[in-house]
């Protein structure tokens, strides 16, 4: 009858746990076999060694940086760091306020400067355009044919900027190589420079800076409109200059529009690389320019963003910089793990001392929680690049206690039910019903705390909050799908069901008075409980009363044998109250 | 085990009962005094010992050193930054720690190199931390925001779950008391306040309420429909709930404290300093204070908050009459 229900349920729950376990393991094994995932969780820098910089953006003018600006800044820093050849650098924003740069090893001075520097955007006129790659040696100009400046250059488009040395350098300049190395050459604002446009595959000799990026006041993207104002179906990037920029840009366009060929173009240079080199079709007197071309919606947005934020001189102040030696990192990891194992052993000993064989259930549940947490950490490391930090390890160790508590709450509830004289299987079911609520409510507090901490916190705190939240979820899974089903099954065994001395559920130790006391005497329920029924809060009231009157029930049941002690207890009760 | 279980039984049936709510005036007064003391301790001691993250400055940890002499470390620093008085300490076997005032970012790197030479280790054995002066303030501000947001949300959650804001209020007041007392003890210990310690404090928030929710859940169960019986008055019902969960409270505290104690031990003796030590000290104190606070502050406070309600006063009167009649 009722006995088949819980068993079936228990098997189903265990099956579900098995399914969760197998699926995660299968995903992991696939990942490992395909070489994309590792078997160990990814470690953060404080455990692995390396450098972590936390940078606070400083926007010129003292405004706070917006999330968009930060994202753009991260993009710029990423390009710069990648350019220096540092592999595996991770650059992220944190809480929408800081930029965190993590990289293995110790960065050189140049890399550190690059990370801190503000984006450098400028407008330069194109003097000469050439092929993206280096000109083959046999096709280069003979020495006699090299350009010789005849006069001092008059303006930014003047070919007199190009002398023999610059031209030779231009011929040799191989964009794929140069972009790969991201040369750290400083480009003087009043000197010509060589730069590449990777999008169209051109390299240019550019004149001195005509308009600095800081003069851009806004930029956006939209559908271009024709002369009559009709939408042409082309995407365009709109640019707006401030007063200064408007004046300078008007002069530039006036000059360029009259010129032909490459000299008709001006280049928008970001950190030394040309991001766009549009032709100048008309004089722009009002500082409102529109760039058209083969834009898609995406590429026009990308350019508009670059113009908008690249122009904003965000620089970064190092808030904290940590260079952690690999030795210290592994020391810390080892200590953390030792602490965890000692903690686990202590908890195991205490559980066995307190709950005898039930303690074994605790240990098994803890171990399974450990395995599930491990799987989650590895999978998150793979999919979300989650890295375990020392604070995270501390979170895991603290979680041992919090996880074990769910089992304690549950076991104590079962004991309470046993004390009420229920047989084990129904004590398990009813105890579970009550414990479930408590466990869910208390875990909700934990998860809430973890989520709030994770969202609000900076730095180390997040790693800690993350593992704390993760283990709370794992705990719920384990209690529902493992601990409870195990107890349902154990309740049917003779060892536990009859309350063996070592089962941790020995009724005689729990002061249980069996319902049926032999010779036809049945323990009676208290009249108060009867009276409470049918009232407004009947169910709860009867429940509450039932629980409070065990002493009385015992009194009723054992009045023959030990009336005095019962009176005693009743007295004590009321005087304490 | 036998005795413990019997003790548990007696607590459950009410045969044995500790007056958590009965002597609530005493407990609440004691805790008020403790809170005052906890506030006074840092004041008398001249504030908390702030970690480098809050002062700003540079810190170097050198692992696997050949020798542990202090002067050579000081010389190495002074050679590069003559006007900074470094603090060099041997924090663990083979590990030295050097702290300085605010060096510039570049000086930090140079000092790291000088120290690796001074202690005969490769550059990769030197861990350096440069902290800007605003970083600590930044962390504290965020932690404070976290605290406020969490308290508001959790107060709401509990009020909804328990269907009485008084439980929520009692829990939150107890929570604040836990944080203040823990901070006081932490200040007394002379440990540095670091971001890790802040993490510890924030965790205590969660732990303290977690502990309270478990006990309050039992109290709620016991007090549901209290008006339908005349055996115990409201306050006694609350007390019964606390006593019935006493075994759980003790077991939970022990189980929670054991791993934390092992981190504290390992962190202090093997590593000397750092994340683990500060975090675990804050947690160690906090868990014990939280568990005591649930028993001696939050539960008594709840019964006290409710006792003024007319319905409960009426019920109390009914019980007094009933007891008189059956005396």
Coordinates of C-alpha atoms in Angstrom, one line a residue, chain A residues 63-510:
Chain A
X63 CA 32.1 62.5 -15.8
X64 CA 31.5 58.9 -14.9
X65 CA 32.1 56.5 -17.7
X66 CA 29.0 54.8 -19.1
X67 CA 28.7 51.1 -19.6
X68 CA 29.0 51.7 -23.4
X69 CA 32.2 53.7 -23.0
X70 CA 33.6 51.0 -20.7
X71 CA 32.8 48.3 -23.2
X72 CA 34.5 50.3 -25.9
X73 CA 37.5 50.9 -23.6
X74 CA 37.7 47.2 -23.0
X75 CA 37.7 46.6 -26.7
X76 CA 40.5 49.1 -27.2
X77 CA 42.6 47.7 -24.3
X78 CA 42.0 44.1 -25.7
X79 CA 43.3 45.1 -29.1
X80 CA 46.3 46.8 -27.5
X81 CA 47.2 43.9 -25.2
X82 CA 46.7 41.3 -28.0
X83 CA 48.9 43.5 -30.1
X84 CA 51.8 43.2 -27.6
X85 CA 51.7 39.5 -28.0
X86 CA 50.5 38.7 -24.5
X87 CA 48.3 35.6 -24.9
X88 CA 45.4 34.7 -22.7
X89 CA 44.9 38.2 -21.3
X90 CA 41.4 38.6 -20.0
X91 CA 39.8 41.9 -19.9
X92 CA 36.4 42.4 -18.4
X93 CA 34.3 45.1 -16.9
X94 CA 33.2 44.7 -13.3
X95 CA 30.0 46.0 -11.9
X96 CA 29.9 48.5 -14.7
X97 CA 32.6 50.5 -13.0
X98 CA 36.0 49.1 -13.3
X99 CA 38.0 47.3 -15.9
X100 CA 39.9 44.2 -14.8
X101 CA 42.9 43.0 -16.8
X102 CA 44.3 39.6 -15.9
X103 CA 47.2 38.1 -17.6
X104 CA 49.7 35.4 -16.9
X105 CA 53.2 36.4 -16.1
X106 CA 54.5 39.9 -15.5
X107 CA 53.7 42.5 -18.2
X108 CA 56.5 44.8 -19.4
X109 CA 56.4 48.5 -19.0
X110 CA 55.2 49.0 -22.5
X111 CA 52.2 46.8 -22.1
X112 CA 51.3 48.5 -18.8
X113 CA 51.5 51.9 -20.4
X114 CA 49.4 50.8 -23.3
X115 CA 46.8 49.5 -21.0
X116 CA 46.6 52.8 -19.1
X117 CA 46.8 55.2 -22.0
X118 CA 43.7 56.8 -23.4
X119 CA 42.6 55.9 -26.9
X120 CA 44.2 58.2 -29.4
X121 CA 42.0 59.2 -32.3
X122 CA 43.0 61.7 -35.0
X123 CA 42.1 62.8 -38.5
X124 CA 44.9 63.0 -41.0
X125 CA 44.9 63.7 -44.7
X126 CA 46.1 60.9 -47.0
X127 CA 49.1 61.8 -49.1
X128 CA 49.9 58.5 -50.7
X129 CA 48.2 55.1 -50.9
X130 CA 49.8 51.8 -51.6
X131 CA 49.4 48.0 -51.4
X132 CA 48.7 46.4 -48.1
X133 CA 51.8 44.2 -48.2
X134 CA 55.4 45.2 -48.7
X135 CA 56.4 46.0 -52.3
X136 CA 58.6 43.2 -53.6
X137 CA 62.2 44.2 -53.6
X138 CA 62.6 44.0 -57.4
X139 CA 59.7 46.3 -57.9
X140 CA 60.9 49.1 -55.6
X141 CA 61.9 52.4 -57.0
X142 CA 65.5 52.9 -57.9
X143 CA 67.4 55.3 -55.8
X144 CA 67.3 58.0 -58.4
X145 CA 63.5 57.9 -58.7
X146 CA 62.9 58.4 -55.0
X147 CA 60.9 61.5 -54.2
X148 CA 62.9 64.5 -53.3
X149 CA 61.0 67.2 -51.5
X150 CA 61.4 70.5 -53.4
X151 CA 60.0 72.8 -50.8
X152 CA 58.7 73.0 -47.2
X153 CA 55.3 71.3 -47.1
X154 CA 52.5 73.8 -47.2
X155 CA 49.6 71.8 -45.8
X156 CA 48.7 68.3 -44.6
X157 CA 48.3 66.9 -48.1
X158 CA 51.5 68.2 -49.5
X159 CA 53.6 65.5 -51.2
X160 CA 56.7 67.4 -50.0
X161 CA 56.2 65.6 -46.7
X162 CA 57.4 62.4 -48.4
X163 CA 61.2 62.2 -48.6
X164 CA 63.3 59.3 -49.8
X165 CA 63.6 57.7 -46.4
X166 CA 59.9 57.8 -45.7
X167 CA 59.1 56.5 -49.1
X168 CA 61.5 53.6 -48.7
X169 CA 60.1 52.8 -45.4
X170 CA 56.6 52.9 -47.0
X171 CA 57.6 50.4 -49.6
X172 CA 59.0 48.1 -47.1
X173 CA 56.0 48.5 -44.8
X174 CA 54.2 45.2 -44.6
X175 CA 50.8 45.7 -43.0
X176 CA 50.0 42.1 -42.0
X177 CA 53.3 42.0 -40.1
X178 CA 53.1 45.4 -38.6
X179 CA 49.5 44.9 -37.4
X180 CA 50.5 41.6 -35.9
X181 CA 53.2 43.2 -33.9
X182 CA 51.4 46.4 -33.2
X183 CA 54.5 48.5 -33.3
X184 CA 54.9 50.8 -30.3
X185 CA 56.2 53.7 -32.3
X186 CA 54.9 57.0 -31.2
X187 CA 53.3 59.1 -33.9
X188 CA 54.1 62.8 -33.6
X189 CA 51.1 64.9 -34.3
X190 CA 53.0 67.3 -36.5
X191 CA 54.8 64.6 -38.5
X192 CA 53.6 62.4 -41.3
X193 CA 53.1 58.7 -40.6
X194 CA 52.6 55.4 -42.3
X195 CA 49.4 53.5 -41.4
X196 CA 47.3 50.6 -42.5
X197 CA 43.6 50.2 -43.1
X198 CA 43.0 46.5 -42.5
X199 CA 39.3 46.8 -43.6
X200 CA 40.0 47.8 -47.2
X201 CA 43.6 46.4 -47.3
X202 CA 45.5 49.6 -48.0
X203 CA 48.4 51.4 -46.5
X204 CA 48.8 55.1 -46.5
X205 CA 51.3 57.8 -45.9
X206 CA 49.3 60.3 -43.9
X207 CA 50.0 63.9 -43.2
X208 CA 50.2 65.5 -39.8
X209 CA 47.1 65.6 -37.6
X210 CA 44.4 67.9 -38.9
X211 CA 41.7 67.4 -36.4
X212 CA 42.1 65.6 -33.0
X213 CA 39.5 63.0 -32.1
X214 CA 38.6 65.1 -29.0
X215 CA 37.0 67.6 -31.4
X216 CA 34.3 65.1 -32.3
X217 CA 31.2 66.0 -30.3
X218 CA 28.9 63.1 -31.4
X219 CA 28.5 60.4 -33.9
X220 CA 25.6 58.1 -34.9
X221 CA 24.6 55.8 -37.7
X222 CA 21.5 55.9 -39.8
X223 CA 20.1 55.3 -43.3
X224 CA 21.6 57.8 -45.7
X225 CA 19.3 60.2 -47.4
X226 CA 19.6 61.4 -51.0
X227 CA 19.4 64.9 -52.3
X228 CA 15.7 65.0 -52.1
X229 CA 15.7 63.6 -48.6
X230 CA 14.5 60.1 -49.7
X231 CA 16.2 57.2 -48.0
X232 CA 18.7 55.7 -50.3
X233 CA 18.9 52.3 -48.6
X234 CA 22.5 52.8 -47.7
X235 CA 23.9 52.9 -44.2
X236 CA 25.8 55.9 -43.2
X237 CA 27.8 57.2 -40.2
X238 CA 27.1 60.7 -39.1
X239 CA 29.8 62.8 -37.5
X240 CA 29.5 66.0 -35.6
X241 CA 32.3 68.3 -34.6
X242 CA 32.6 70.9 -31.9
X243 CA 33.3 74.5 -32.8
X244 CA 37.0 74.0 -33.0
X245 CA 36.6 70.8 -35.0
X246 CA 34.1 72.4 -37.3
X247 CA 36.5 75.1 -38.3
X248 CA 39.4 72.8 -38.9
X249 CA 37.3 70.2 -40.7
X250 CA 35.9 72.8 -43.0
X251 CA 39.4 73.8 -44.0
X252 CA 40.4 70.2 -44.5
X253 CA 37.4 69.4 -46.7
X254 CA 37.9 72.5 -48.7
X255 CA 41.4 71.5 -49.6
X256 CA 40.7 67.8 -50.1
X257 CA 37.6 68.1 -52.2
X258 CA 39.7 69.9 -54.8
X259 CA 42.3 67.2 -54.8
X260 CA 42.2 63.9 -56.7
X261 CA 43.1 60.3 -56.2
X262 CA 44.3 59.2 -52.8
X263 CA 44.8 62.8 -51.8
X264 CA 41.1 63.3 -51.9
X265 CA 40.8 61.0 -48.8
X266 CA 41.3 61.7 -45.2
X267 CA 42.0 59.0 -42.7
X268 CA 40.5 58.5 -39.3
X269 CA 43.3 56.9 -37.2
X270 CA 42.7 55.1 -33.9
X271 CA 45.7 54.1 -32.0
X272 CA 47.8 54.2 -35.1
X273 CA 45.5 52.2 -37.3
X274 CA 43.2 53.6 -39.9
X275 CA 39.6 52.7 -39.1
X276 CA 38.2 54.5 -42.1
X277 CA 39.5 56.6 -45.0
X278 CA 36.6 58.3 -46.7
X279 CA 36.8 60.6 -49.7
X280 CA 35.9 64.2 -49.3
X281 CA 33.1 64.9 -51.7
X282 CA 32.0 68.3 -50.5
X283 CA 33.1 71.1 -48.3
X284 CA 31.6 70.6 -44.8
X285 CA 31.2 74.1 -43.3
X286 CA 28.8 73.2 -40.5
X287 CA 30.8 70.4 -38.8
X288 CA 28.2 67.8 -39.7
X289 CA 29.7 65.2 -41.9
X290 CA 28.3 62.0 -43.2
X291 CA 30.4 59.0 -44.2
X292 CA 28.8 56.6 -46.7
X293 CA 30.2 53.5 -48.4
X294 CA 29.6 49.8 -48.3
X295 CA 28.3 49.9 -44.7
X296 CA 26.0 47.3 -43.3
X297 CA 24.0 48.2 -40.3
X298 CA 26.5 46.5 -38.1
X299 CA 29.6 48.0 -39.6
X300 CA 28.1 51.5 -39.5
X301 CA 27.3 51.1 -35.9
X302 CA 30.7 49.8 -35.1
X303 CA 32.4 52.8 -36.8
X304 CA 30.0 55.2 -35.1
X305 CA 30.8 53.7 -31.7
X306 CA 34.5 53.9 -32.4
X307 CA 34.1 57.5 -33.3
X308 CA 32.0 58.3 -30.4
X309 CA 34.0 56.6 -27.7
X310 CA 37.4 56.5 -29.3
X311 CA 37.1 60.3 -29.3
X312 CA 36.5 60.4 -25.6
X313 CA 39.8 60.4 -23.9
X314 CA 39.2 57.8 -21.3
X315 CA 42.4 57.0 -19.5
X316 CA 42.8 54.5 -16.7
X317 CA 44.1 54.8 -13.2
X318 CA 45.4 51.7 -11.6
X319 CA 43.3 51.0 -8.6
X320 CA 45.2 47.9 -7.6
X321 CA 47.8 45.8 -9.3
X322 CA 48.7 42.4 -8.0
X323 CA 51.5 40.3 -9.4
X324 CA 51.2 36.9 -7.8
X325 CA 54.1 34.5 -8.0
X326 CA 53.1 31.1 -9.1
X327 CA 54.7 29.6 -6.0
X328 CA 52.5 31.7 -3.7
X329 CA 49.5 30.8 -5.8
X330 CA 50.0 27.1 -5.6
X331 CA 50.8 27.4 -1.9
X332 CA 47.5 29.1 -1.3
X333 CA 45.7 26.6 -3.3
X334 CA 47.3 23.7 -1.5
X335 CA 46.5 25.3 1.9
X336 CA 43.0 25.9 0.9
X337 CA 42.6 22.3 -0.2
X338 CA 44.2 21.0 3.0
X339 CA 41.8 23.2 5.1
X340 CA 38.9 21.9 3.1
X341 CA 39.8 18.3 3.6
X342 CA 40.5 18.8 7.3
X343 CA 37.1 20.6 7.6
X344 CA 35.4 17.8 5.7
X345 CA 36.9 15.1 8.0
X346 CA 36.0 17.0 11.1
X347 CA 32.4 17.4 9.9
X348 CA 32.3 13.7 9.0
X349 CA 33.5 12.7 12.5
X350 CA 31.1 15.0 14.2
X351 CA 28.2 13.7 12.0
X352 CA 29.0 10.1 12.9
X353 CA 29.3 11.0 16.5
X354 CA 25.9 12.7 16.4
X355 CA 24.0 10.7 14.0
X356 CA 25.7 7.3 13.8
X357 CA 24.9 5.6 10.5
X358 CA 22.8 8.6 9.5
X359 CA 26.1 10.4 9.6
X360 CA 27.2 8.2 6.7
X361 CA 24.3 9.5 4.7
X362 CA 25.6 13.0 5.5
X363 CA 29.0 12.1 4.3
X364 CA 27.8 10.5 1.1
X365 CA 25.6 13.5 0.4
X366 CA 28.5 15.9 1.1
X367 CA 30.7 13.9 -1.3
X368 CA 28.1 13.9 -4.0
X369 CA 27.6 17.6 -3.5
X370 CA 31.4 18.0 -3.9
X371 CA 31.3 16.0 -7.1
X372 CA 28.4 18.1 -8.5
X373 CA 30.1 21.3 -7.5
X374 CA 33.3 20.2 -9.2
X375 CA 31.4 19.4 -12.4
X376 CA 29.7 22.7 -12.3
X377 CA 32.9 24.6 -11.7
X378 CA 34.7 22.8 -14.6
X379 CA 31.7 23.2 -16.9
X380 CA 31.3 26.9 -16.0
X381 CA 35.0 27.4 -16.5
X382 CA 34.6 25.9 -20.0
X383 CA 31.5 27.7 -21.0
X384 CA 31.6 31.0 -19.1
X385 CA 35.3 31.1 -18.4
X386 CA 34.6 31.1 -14.7
X387 CA 37.8 31.0 -12.7
X388 CA 38.1 29.7 -9.2
X389 CA 39.9 32.2 -6.9
X390 CA 41.1 31.8 -3.3
X391 CA 38.0 33.6 -2.1
X392 CA 36.0 31.1 -4.1
X393 CA 37.8 28.2 -2.4
X394 CA 37.0 29.8 1.0
X395 CA 33.4 29.9 -0.2
X396 CA 33.4 26.2 -0.9
X397 CA 34.9 25.4 2.5
X398 CA 32.3 27.5 4.3
X399 CA 29.7 25.8 2.2
X400 CA 30.5 22.4 3.7
X401 CA 28.9 23.6 7.0
X402 CA 25.9 25.1 5.2
X403 CA 25.3 22.0 3.2
X404 CA 25.6 19.7 6.2
X405 CA 23.1 21.9 8.0
X406 CA 20.3 20.9 5.5
X407 CA 20.9 17.3 6.5
X408 CA 20.9 18.2 10.2
X409 CA 17.6 20.1 9.9
X410 CA 16.1 17.2 8.1
X411 CA 17.4 14.5 10.5
X412 CA 16.2 16.5 13.5
X413 CA 12.8 16.7 12.0
X414 CA 12.7 13.0 11.5
X415 CA 13.7 12.5 15.1
X416 CA 11.0 14.8 16.1
X417 CA 8.5 12.7 14.3
X418 CA 9.9 9.6 15.8
X419 CA 9.5 11.1 19.2
X420 CA 5.9 11.6 18.4
X421 CA 5.7 7.8 18.0
X422 CA 5.6 7.5 14.3
X423 CA 7.1 4.5 12.6
X424 CA 10.2 5.5 10.6
X425 CA 8.8 5.4 7.0
X426 CA 6.0 7.9 7.9
X427 CA 8.4 9.9 10.1
X428 CA 10.6 10.3 7.1
X429 CA 7.7 11.4 4.9
X430 CA 6.3 13.9 7.4
X431 CA 9.6 15.1 8.6
X432 CA 10.6 15.7 5.0
X433 CA 7.5 17.8 4.4
X434 CA 8.4 20.1 7.2
X435 CA 12.1 20.1 6.7
X436 CA 11.6 20.9 3.0
X437 CA 10.0 24.2 3.7
X438 CA 12.6 25.2 6.2
X439 CA 15.5 24.2 3.9
X440 CA 14.0 26.0 1.0
X441 CA 13.4 29.2 3.0
X442 CA 16.9 29.2 4.5
X443 CA 18.6 28.4 1.2
X444 CA 16.6 31.3 -0.3
X445 CA 18.3 33.6 2.2
X446 CA 21.7 32.2 1.2
X447 CA 21.0 32.5 -2.6
X448 CA 19.7 36.0 -2.1
X449 CA 22.8 37.0 -0.3
X450 CA 25.0 35.4 -2.9
X451 CA 23.2 37.2 -5.8
X452 CA 23.2 40.6 -4.1
X453 CA 26.9 40.2 -3.3
X454 CA 27.7 39.0 -6.8
X455 CA 25.9 41.9 -8.5
X456 CA 27.1 44.7 -6.1
X457 CA 30.6 43.6 -5.1
X458 CA 33.9 44.3 -6.7
X459 CA 37.1 42.3 -6.7
X460 CA 37.5 39.2 -4.7
X461 CA 34.0 39.3 -3.2
X462 CA 32.4 38.1 -6.4
X463 CA 34.3 34.8 -6.5
X464 CA 33.2 34.1 -3.0
X465 CA 29.6 35.0 -3.7
X466 CA 29.6 32.8 -6.7
X467 CA 30.7 29.6 -5.0
X468 CA 28.4 30.3 -2.1
X469 CA 25.4 30.7 -4.4
X470 CA 26.4 27.7 -6.5
X471 CA 26.8 25.4 -3.5
X472 CA 23.4 26.5 -2.2
X473 CA 21.8 25.4 -5.5
X474 CA 23.8 22.1 -5.4
X475 CA 22.7 21.6 -1.9
X476 CA 19.0 21.8 -2.8
X477 CA 19.5 19.4 -5.6
X478 CA 21.3 16.9 -3.4
X479 CA 18.9 17.1 -0.5
X480 CA 15.9 16.6 -2.8
X481 CA 17.4 14.0 -5.1
X482 CA 19.8 12.1 -2.9
X483 CA 19.4 12.5 0.9
X484 CA 15.7 12.3 1.0
X485 CA 15.4 9.3 -1.3
X486 CA 18.2 7.5 0.6
X487 CA 16.3 8.0 3.8
X488 CA 13.1 6.8 2.1
X489 CA 14.9 3.6 1.1
X490 CA 16.6 3.2 4.4
X491 CA 13.3 3.6 6.3
X492 CA 12.3 0.3 4.7
X493 CA 15.4 -1.6 5.9
X494 CA 15.3 -3.6 9.1
X495 CA 18.4 -1.9 10.5
X496 CA 16.9 1.6 10.4
X497 CA 13.2 0.7 10.4
X498 CA 13.6 -1.0 13.7
X499 CA 15.8 1.6 15.0
X500 CA 19.1 -0.2 15.6
X501 CA 21.3 1.2 18.3
X502 CA 23.7 2.5 15.7
X503 CA 21.2 3.7 13.2
X504 CA 21.0 7.2 14.8
X505 CA 17.2 6.7 14.9
X506 CA 16.9 4.4 17.9
X507 CA 13.4 5.1 19.2
X508 CA 14.2 4.2 22.8
X509 CA 16.9 6.8 22.9
X510 CA 14.5 9.3 21.4

